Coordinates of C-alpha atoms in Angstrom, one line a residue:
M2 CA 48.6 -10.9 8.9
G3 CA 50.6 -9.1 6.2
P4 CA 51.2 -5.5 5.7
E5 CA 48.1 -5.0 3.5
D6 CA 45.9 -6.7 6.1
D7 CA 47.3 -4.4 8.7
T8 CA 46.6 -1.3 6.4
L9 CA 43.1 -2.8 5.8
A10 CA 42.2 -3.1 9.6
Q11 CA 43.6 0.3 10.3
N12 CA 41.4 2.0 7.6
L13 CA 38.2 0.1 8.0
V14 CA 38.0 -0.2 11.7
A15 CA 38.1 3.6 11.9
P16 CA 36.6 4.6 8.5
E17 CA 35.5 8.1 7.4
S18 CA 38.6 9.9 8.5
V19 CA 37.4 13.0 6.5
D20 CA 34.2 13.1 8.8
N21 CA 35.8 12.1 11.9
P22 CA 39.4 13.1 12.2
D23 CA 39.7 12.6 16.1
R24 CA 38.3 9.4 17.1
E25 CA 39.1 6.3 19.0
W26 CA 37.5 2.9 18.3
T27 CA 37.0 0.4 21.0
K28 CA 36.3 -3.1 19.8
G29 CA 33.6 -5.1 21.4
E30 CA 34.4 -8.1 23.6
E31 CA 32.4 -11.2 24.4
Q32 CA 30.8 -10.7 27.8
P33 CA 31.0 -13.3 30.7
R34 CA 28.1 -15.6 31.0
G35 CA 25.3 -14.3 33.3
C36 CA 21.9 -12.7 33.2
R37 CA 21.8 -8.8 32.3
D38 CA 19.0 -6.5 33.2
A39 CA 17.1 -9.4 34.8
W40 CA 14.6 -7.1 36.5
A41 CA 13.2 -6.2 33.0
A42 CA 12.8 -10.1 32.2
I43 CA 11.1 -10.7 35.5
L44 CA 8.7 -7.7 34.9
F45 CA 7.9 -8.9 31.3
Y46 CA 7.0 -12.5 32.6
A47 CA 4.9 -10.8 35.4
Q48 CA 2.8 -8.9 32.8
F49 CA 2.5 -12.0 30.6
I50 CA 1.3 -14.0 33.6
G51 CA -1.1 -11.2 34.5
I52 CA -2.4 -11.1 31.0
A53 CA -3.1 -14.9 31.0
V54 CA -4.8 -14.7 34.4
V55 CA -7.1 -12.0 33.3
A56 CA -7.8 -13.8 30.0
G57 CA -8.7 -17.0 31.8
W58 CA -10.6 -15.4 34.7
L59 CA -12.6 -12.7 32.8
G60 CA -12.0 -13.1 29.2
V61 CA -13.0 -16.7 28.5
P62 CA -16.4 -16.3 30.2
A63 CA -17.1 -13.1 28.4
V64 CA -15.9 -14.4 24.9
T65 CA -18.1 -17.6 25.3
R66 CA -21.2 -15.5 26.0
Q67 CA -20.4 -13.2 23.1
L68 CA -20.0 -16.3 20.7
D69 CA -23.1 -17.9 21.9
D70 CA -25.1 -14.7 21.1
S71 CA -23.3 -14.5 17.7
D72 CA -24.2 -17.9 16.9
Q73 CA -27.9 -17.3 17.6
Q74 CA -27.8 -14.1 15.6
A75 CA -26.1 -16.0 12.7
S76 CA -28.7 -18.8 12.9
T77 CA -31.6 -16.2 12.8
N78 CA -30.0 -14.4 9.8
G79 CA -29.1 -17.6 7.9
W80 CA -25.3 -16.9 8.1
N81 CA -24.5 -20.5 9.2
N82 CA -25.2 -21.6 5.5
V83 CA -22.3 -19.4 4.1
D84 CA -19.6 -21.8 2.7
Y85 CA -16.1 -20.3 3.5
S86 CA -14.1 -23.4 2.0
G87 CA -13.3 -21.4 -1.2
M88 CA -11.8 -18.5 0.7
M89 CA -9.7 -21.0 2.6
Y90 CA -8.5 -22.6 -0.7
L91 CA -7.7 -19.1 -1.8
V92 CA -5.8 -18.2 1.4
M93 CA -3.7 -21.5 1.3
A94 CA -2.8 -21.3 -2.5
S95 CA -1.7 -17.6 -1.8
S96 CA 0.2 -18.5 1.1
A97 CA 2.3 -21.1 -0.7
C98 CA 2.7 -18.6 -3.7
A99 CA 3.9 -15.9 -1.3
F100 CA 6.7 -18.1 0.1
V101 CA 7.8 -19.2 -3.2
V102 CA 7.9 -15.7 -4.6
S103 CA 9.6 -14.3 -1.5
G104 CA 12.4 -17.1 -1.8
I105 CA 12.9 -16.3 -5.5
S106 CA 13.2 -12.6 -4.6
L107 CA 16.1 -13.3 -2.3
G108 CA 17.8 -15.1 -5.2
I109 CA 17.3 -12.1 -7.5
M110 CA 18.7 -9.8 -4.8
S111 CA 21.7 -11.9 -4.6
C112 CA 22.3 -11.7 -8.4
C113 CA 22.1 -8.0 -8.9
P114 CA 22.0 -6.0 -5.7
K115 CA 23.4 -2.8 -7.1
I116 CA 20.9 -2.5 -9.8
L117 CA 18.0 -3.1 -7.4
I118 CA 19.2 -0.4 -4.9
Q119 CA 19.6 1.9 -8.0
L120 CA 16.1 0.9 -9.1
S121 CA 14.4 1.6 -5.8
L122 CA 16.1 5.0 -5.7
L123 CA 14.9 5.9 -9.1
T124 CA 11.5 4.6 -8.2
S125 CA 11.2 7.0 -5.2
L126 CA 12.0 9.9 -7.7
A127 CA 9.4 8.7 -10.2
V128 CA 6.8 8.4 -7.6
A129 CA 7.6 12.0 -6.2
L130 CA 7.5 13.3 -9.7
A131 CA 4.2 11.6 -10.6
V132 CA 2.6 13.0 -7.3
C133 CA 3.8 16.5 -8.2
I134 CA 2.4 16.2 -11.8
W135 CA -0.9 14.5 -10.7
S136 CA -1.4 17.4 -8.1
F137 CA -1.0 20.2 -10.7
M138 CA -3.1 18.3 -13.2
Y139 CA -6.2 18.2 -10.8
G140 CA -5.8 21.8 -9.7
S141 CA -4.1 21.1 -6.3
I142 CA -1.6 23.9 -6.3
I143 CA -0.4 23.4 -2.5
G144 CA -0.2 19.6 -3.2
G145 CA 1.8 20.3 -6.4
V146 CA 4.2 22.7 -4.7
F147 CA 4.8 20.2 -1.8
G148 CA 5.3 17.4 -4.4
A149 CA 7.8 19.5 -6.3
I150 CA 9.8 20.2 -3.1
F151 CA 9.7 16.6 -2.1
F152 CA 10.9 15.7 -5.5
L153 CA 13.9 18.2 -5.5
L154 CA 14.8 17.0 -2.0
S155 CA 14.7 13.3 -3.3
L156 CA 16.7 14.3 -6.3
C157 CA 19.5 16.1 -4.1
Y158 CA 19.4 13.0 -1.8
A159 CA 19.9 10.6 -4.7
W160 CA 22.8 12.7 -6.2
A161 CA 24.5 12.7 -2.8
V162 CA 24.2 9.1 -2.1
W163 CA 24.7 7.5 -5.5
R164 CA 28.4 6.9 -5.2
R165 CA 27.7 5.0 -1.9
I166 CA 25.5 2.4 -3.7
P167 CA 28.3 0.0 -4.4
F168 CA 29.2 -0.2 -0.7
A169 CA 25.4 -0.8 0.3
A170 CA 25.1 -3.4 -2.5
A171 CA 28.1 -5.2 -1.1
N172 CA 26.6 -4.9 2.4
L173 CA 23.3 -6.5 1.0
Q174 CA 25.2 -9.3 -0.8
T175 CA 27.1 -10.1 2.4
G176 CA 24.0 -10.1 4.5
L177 CA 22.0 -12.3 2.2
T178 CA 24.9 -14.8 2.0
A179 CA 25.1 -15.0 5.8
V180 CA 21.4 -15.7 6.3
K181 CA 21.2 -18.0 3.4
K182 CA 23.9 -20.1 4.8
N183 CA 21.9 -20.5 8.0
A184 CA 18.3 -20.8 6.4
F185 CA 16.5 -22.1 9.4
I186 CA 16.5 -18.7 10.7
F187 CA 13.7 -17.8 8.4
I188 CA 11.6 -20.5 9.8
L189 CA 12.5 -19.3 13.3
A190 CA 11.4 -15.9 12.3
Y191 CA 7.9 -17.2 11.3
M192 CA 7.7 -19.1 14.6
F193 CA 8.0 -15.8 16.4
V194 CA 5.3 -14.4 14.2
A195 CA 3.2 -17.3 15.3
L196 CA 4.1 -16.5 18.8
T197 CA 3.1 -12.9 18.4
F198 CA -0.2 -13.9 16.9
G199 CA -0.9 -16.2 19.9
Y200 CA -0.1 -13.6 22.4
A201 CA -2.4 -11.1 20.4
C202 CA -5.3 -13.7 20.8
L203 CA -4.6 -14.0 24.4
W204 CA -4.4 -10.3 24.8
M205 CA -7.7 -9.8 22.9
T206 CA -9.3 -12.2 25.2
A207 CA -8.1 -10.4 28.3
L208 CA -9.3 -7.1 26.7
V209 CA -12.8 -8.4 26.2
G210 CA -12.9 -9.6 29.7
V211 CA -11.8 -6.2 31.2
F212 CA -14.5 -4.3 28.8
D213 CA -17.1 -6.9 29.9
S214 CA -16.3 -6.5 33.6
E215 CA -16.5 -2.7 33.3
N216 CA -19.8 -3.0 31.5
S217 CA -18.5 -1.6 28.4
I218 CA -20.2 -4.1 26.1
D219 CA -23.9 -3.7 25.4
E220 CA -26.3 -6.4 24.6
K221 CA -25.6 -6.0 20.9
G222 CA -21.8 -6.5 21.3
N223 CA -21.0 -2.8 20.7
V224 CA -17.9 -1.6 22.8
S225 CA -17.8 1.7 24.6
T226 CA -14.6 3.2 26.1
D227 CA -16.6 5.7 28.2
E228 CA -17.2 3.3 31.0
I229 CA -13.7 1.8 31.2
E230 CA -11.1 2.9 33.8
W231 CA -8.3 4.5 31.7
L232 CA -5.5 3.0 34.0
Y233 CA -6.8 -0.4 32.8
F234 CA -6.7 0.7 29.2
F235 CA -3.2 2.1 29.8
L236 CA -1.8 -1.0 31.2
L237 CA -3.4 -3.2 28.5
L238 CA -2.0 -1.2 25.7
L239 CA 1.5 -1.1 27.5
A240 CA 1.5 -4.9 27.7
L241 CA 0.5 -5.4 24.1
F242 CA 3.1 -2.9 22.7
W243 CA 5.8 -4.2 25.1
S244 CA 5.2 -7.9 24.0
E245 CA 5.2 -6.9 20.3
Q246 CA 8.5 -5.1 20.7
V247 CA 10.1 -8.0 22.8
F248 CA 9.2 -10.6 20.1
Q249 CA 10.5 -8.5 17.2
N250 CA 13.6 -7.4 19.0
T251 CA 14.5 -11.0 20.2
M252 CA 14.5 -12.2 16.6
H253 CA 16.7 -9.3 15.7
A254 CA 19.3 -10.1 18.3
I255 CA 19.3 -13.8 17.2
V256 CA 19.9 -12.7 13.7
A257 CA 22.8 -10.5 15.0
G258 CA 24.2 -13.4 16.9
V259 CA 24.1 -15.7 14.0
V260 CA 25.6 -13.3 11.5
S261 CA 28.5 -12.3 13.7
T262 CA 29.3 -16.0 14.4
W263 CA 29.3 -16.5 10.5
W264 CA 31.6 -13.5 10.3
F265 CA 34.1 -14.3 12.9
V266 CA 33.9 -18.3 13.3
P267 CA 32.2 -19.3 10.0
E268 CA 32.6 -23.1 10.8
E269 CA 29.9 -22.7 13.5
A270 CA 27.4 -20.9 11.2
S271 CA 27.6 -22.6 7.7
C272 CA 24.6 -24.9 7.5
C273 CA 20.8 -24.8 7.6
C274 CA 20.6 -25.6 11.4
S275 CA 23.9 -24.5 12.5
K276 CA 25.3 -24.3 16.0
A277 CA 25.2 -20.5 15.9
I278 CA 21.4 -20.4 15.4
W279 CA 20.7 -22.5 18.6
G280 CA 23.4 -20.7 20.6
S281 CA 22.1 -17.3 19.6
T282 CA 18.5 -18.4 20.4
I283 CA 19.4 -19.6 23.8
R284 CA 21.3 -16.5 24.8
A285 CA 18.7 -14.1 23.4
T286 CA 15.9 -15.8 25.3
T287 CA 17.8 -16.4 28.5
T288 CA 20.9 -14.3 29.6
S289 CA 20.2 -11.5 27.3
F290 CA 16.5 -11.4 27.4
G291 CA 16.4 -8.8 30.2
S292 CA 18.4 -6.4 28.0
I293 CA 15.9 -6.9 25.1
C294 CA 12.9 -6.3 27.6
F295 CA 14.6 -3.2 29.0
G296 CA 15.0 -1.3 25.6
S297 CA 11.6 -2.7 24.4
L298 CA 9.9 -1.3 27.5
L299 CA 11.2 2.3 26.7
V300 CA 9.6 2.1 23.2
A301 CA 6.3 0.6 24.5
I302 CA 5.9 3.3 27.1
I303 CA 6.3 6.1 24.4
Q304 CA 3.8 4.1 22.1
T305 CA 1.3 3.7 24.9
I306 CA 1.3 7.4 25.8
R307 CA 1.2 8.3 22.2
S308 CA -1.9 6.1 21.8
M309 CA -3.6 7.8 24.7
V310 CA -2.8 11.1 23.3
E311 CA -4.3 10.2 19.9
A312 CA -7.5 8.9 21.7
A313 CA -7.7 12.2 23.5
R314 CA -7.3 14.1 20.1
N315 CA -10.4 12.1 18.7
D316 CA -12.5 13.3 21.4
D317 CA -15.1 15.7 20.1
D318 CA -14.9 17.9 23.3
V319 CA -11.2 18.6 22.7
E320 CA -10.6 21.8 20.4
G321 CA -8.8 25.0 20.2
C322 CA -5.7 25.4 22.1
A323 CA -6.0 21.9 23.8
A324 CA -6.3 20.2 20.3
F325 CA -3.2 22.1 19.1
L326 CA -1.1 21.1 22.2
L327 CA -2.2 17.4 21.9
C328 CA -1.1 17.5 18.2
L329 CA 2.3 19.0 19.2
V330 CA 2.7 16.4 21.9
D331 CA 1.8 13.6 19.5
C332 CA 4.3 14.8 17.0
C333 CA 7.1 15.0 19.5
L334 CA 6.4 11.5 20.8
A335 CA 6.4 10.2 17.1
C336 CA 9.8 11.7 16.7
L337 CA 11.1 10.3 19.9
E338 CA 9.7 6.8 19.2
G339 CA 11.4 6.8 15.8
I340 CA 14.7 7.8 17.3
L341 CA 14.5 5.3 20.0
E342 CA 13.5 2.5 17.7
Y343 CA 16.5 3.3 15.4
F344 CA 18.8 3.3 18.3
N345 CA 17.5 0.0 19.5
K346 CA 18.0 -1.6 16.2
F347 CA 21.8 -1.2 16.5
A348 CA 21.9 -1.6 20.4
Y349 CA 20.4 -5.2 20.0
I350 CA 23.1 -6.1 17.5
Y351 CA 25.6 -5.6 20.3
V352 CA 23.4 -7.5 22.7
G353 CA 23.3 -10.3 20.2
M354 CA 26.9 -10.3 19.3
Y355 CA 28.6 -9.8 22.6
G356 CA 25.9 -10.3 25.3
Y357 CA 26.2 -6.6 26.6
S358 CA 23.5 -5.2 28.8
Y359 CA 21.2 -2.7 27.3
L360 CA 23.0 0.4 28.6
E361 CA 26.4 -1.0 27.6
A362 CA 25.2 -1.7 24.2
G363 CA 24.0 1.8 24.0
K364 CA 27.4 3.3 24.6
N365 CA 28.8 1.1 21.7
V366 CA 26.0 2.4 19.5
M367 CA 26.9 5.9 20.3
T368 CA 30.7 5.1 19.5
L369 CA 29.6 3.6 16.3
F370 CA 27.6 6.6 15.1
K371 CA 30.4 9.0 16.1
Q372 CA 32.8 7.0 14.1
K373 CA 30.7 6.3 10.9
G374 CA 27.2 7.6 11.5
W375 CA 26.5 8.8 8.0
T376 CA 27.6 5.4 6.3
V377 CA 25.4 3.5 8.7
I378 CA 22.3 5.7 8.1
I379 CA 22.6 5.9 4.3
N380 CA 23.4 2.2 3.9
D381 CA 20.4 1.3 6.1
D382 CA 18.2 3.7 4.3
L383 CA 19.2 2.5 0.8
I384 CA 18.7 -1.3 1.6
S385 CA 15.6 -0.6 3.6
N386 CA 14.0 1.2 0.7
T387 CA 15.0 -1.7 -1.7
L388 CA 13.4 -4.2 0.7
S389 CA 10.4 -2.1 1.0
L390 CA 10.0 -1.9 -2.7
F391 CA 10.4 -5.8 -3.1
N392 CA 7.8 -6.1 -0.4
L393 CA 5.2 -4.3 -2.4
V394 CA 6.2 -6.2 -5.5
V395 CA 5.9 -9.6 -3.8
G396 CA 2.5 -8.4 -2.5
A397 CA 1.3 -7.3 -6.0
L398 CA 2.5 -10.6 -7.7
V399 CA 0.6 -12.8 -4.9
G400 CA -2.3 -10.6 -5.5
A401 CA -2.2 -11.1 -9.2
F402 CA -1.9 -15.0 -8.5
G403 CA -5.1 -14.7 -6.3
L404 CA -7.1 -13.0 -8.9
A405 CA -5.9 -15.5 -11.5
M406 CA -7.0 -18.4 -9.2
Y407 CA -10.5 -16.6 -8.8
E408 CA -10.8 -16.3 -12.5
A409 CA -10.1 -20.1 -12.8
N410 CA -12.3 -20.9 -9.9
P411 CA -15.0 -18.4 -9.5
E412 CA -17.0 -20.8 -7.2
W413 CA -14.4 -20.2 -4.5
L414 CA -16.0 -16.9 -3.8
A415 CA -19.5 -17.6 -4.9
S416 CA -21.0 -16.3 -1.5
I417 CA -19.8 -12.8 -2.7
D418 CA -22.8 -11.7 -4.9
D419 CA -21.0 -8.6 -6.5
Q420 CA -18.4 -9.6 -9.0
T421 CA -16.4 -6.4 -8.4
A422 CA -16.3 -7.0 -4.7
A423 CA -15.3 -10.6 -5.3
Q424 CA -12.4 -9.7 -7.6
G425 CA -11.3 -7.0 -5.0
A426 CA -11.3 -9.8 -2.3
A427 CA -9.4 -12.2 -4.6
F428 CA -6.7 -9.7 -5.1
G429 CA -6.7 -7.9 -1.5
F430 CA -6.4 -11.0 0.7
P431 CA -3.6 -12.5 -1.3
F432 CA -1.8 -9.1 -1.5
L433 CA -1.9 -8.8 2.2
I434 CA -0.7 -12.3 2.6
G435 CA 2.2 -11.5 0.3
I436 CA 3.1 -8.4 2.2
V437 CA 3.2 -10.3 5.5
V438 CA 5.0 -13.3 4.4
S439 CA 7.8 -11.3 2.5
A440 CA 8.0 -8.7 5.3
V441 CA 9.0 -11.4 7.9
M442 CA 11.6 -12.8 5.5
F443 CA 12.9 -9.4 4.6
S444 CA 13.1 -8.4 8.1
V445 CA 15.7 -11.0 8.8
V446 CA 17.6 -9.8 5.8
D447 CA 17.5 -6.3 7.1
S448 CA 18.7 -7.3 10.6
S449 CA 21.5 -9.3 8.8
V450 CA 22.7 -6.3 6.8
N451 CA 22.7 -4.0 9.8
T452 CA 24.9 -6.6 11.6
V453 CA 27.2 -6.8 8.6
I454 CA 27.7 -2.9 9.0
V455 CA 28.7 -3.2 12.6
C456 CA 30.9 -6.4 12.0
F457 CA 32.7 -4.5 9.2
A458 CA 33.5 -1.8 11.8
E459 CA 34.5 -4.4 14.4
G460 CA 36.5 -6.9 12.3
P461 CA 37.4 -6.3 8.7
A462 CA 40.7 -8.4 9.0
E463 CA 38.7 -11.4 10.2
F464 CA 36.3 -10.9 7.4
E465 CA 39.0 -11.0 4.8
E466 CA 40.4 -14.2 6.5
N467 CA 37.3 -16.1 6.6
H468 CA 35.4 -14.7 3.5
P469 CA 37.9 -13.5 1.1
E470 CA 35.8 -13.1 -1.8
L471 CA 33.0 -11.1 -0.1
S472 CA 35.7 -9.1 1.6
S473 CA 37.1 -8.2 -1.8
Q474 CA 33.8 -6.9 -3.0
M475 CA 33.4 -4.7 0.0
R476 CA 37.0 -3.4 0.0
E477 CA 36.5 -2.5 -3.7
A478 CA 33.1 -0.8 -2.8
W479 CA 35.0 1.1 -0.2
R480 CA 37.5 2.3 -2.7
K481 CA 34.8 3.7 -4.7
V482 CA 33.2 5.5 -1.8
Y483 CA 36.4 6.9 -0.4
P484 CA 39.1 6.8 -3.2
A485 CA 41.4 9.5 -1.6
E486 CA 41.1 8.3 2.2
C487 CA 41.0 4.5 1.5
G488 CA 44.7 3.8 1.9
F489 CA 44.6 0.3 0.6

């Protein structure tokens, strides 16, 4: 390593000297093989088995009875004669279109990431200004004032972060390159979505079984929560939120492992089905699975309590001071949930990269934010806004495709008598499909970009050695962000 590389490592491992003059950086280390936070994994498997047992014991008989009653009612009302094949054609065509458009969008992001980040920032300003003007035009003074305040705050934010856009664009470019080199990771993400959907079906079956056993379902199939034991409801919600968090965070840790391998050992992560993908998947689902379950459980507990609070707020008997207190508790829980989810996002990067336990990964996250907190937060916000904008664009394009398919094949939705409703369905269903398909793909990109931020702090010299062209882009962007403090 030459003098320039020594200077590079010195400045990039501990960046933002102007914000953090007294700091020490401890680089992460690969952890010895072994299960971490195993108790959380055992507890998660226990709840999974419990849900499966309840679904089989109580849920399947209850669902069978409900389906038999529904079939009789459908036969009586003539609903069995409705043809849904056209809707299925529309869904399949829209799904194919969503995958194609999402893939094209990744290519567009790679070509001009800086312009897209700038565009997303300007779009948020335009939306805030439009809301302000619209509110004043329709006589909503309070809405207009809040819209003006939001616009001014957005304008100040845009002015403050504009110079950081080149560095965020370089991060996005690097993250896209890493995941496109290991393209099978996108397929793996959709497999986790399918797993989540399967668990949701299992959970719904268990829920119906519990409600039925508590006599909470009447003869017409209407559900009432008045008769159900709230402890059962709490445990069911906890299981659902926990499982959803575990599936999501496991995929996030896998992406972190793949991207970090591409960063430090590129020969193991440079093909579609690379060794890094399988290695990261095995580690995230075995030795590091307990750490993922631990952090996910904390978020799930908050989400469950918040859901119970919201249910209490919707009770007509709750009013006055009690309603105010519940609203305050709900607000505090929402803030706590957001902070913990943001913290976990970076904790699982360390879990995926090095195999840390959850608490050890948390210590590294705290060090990361002490060293370069504003760079992490602003980069994440800029890139997340860009991905969100693209998500809406993909949804709109797929929705337009679905509407065009309906205009070309109106018989597909012939069962819908009202033409306006048919057009709404032809746009709405494909729009949702586009949103879901692109959201899964962009979540992989988001995880990759966040991993790049951590890797840039952990090993800039290795990045220069293994990926000199991308490293040059990020170094140049860093010079633009910190021209006086850069030092290289």
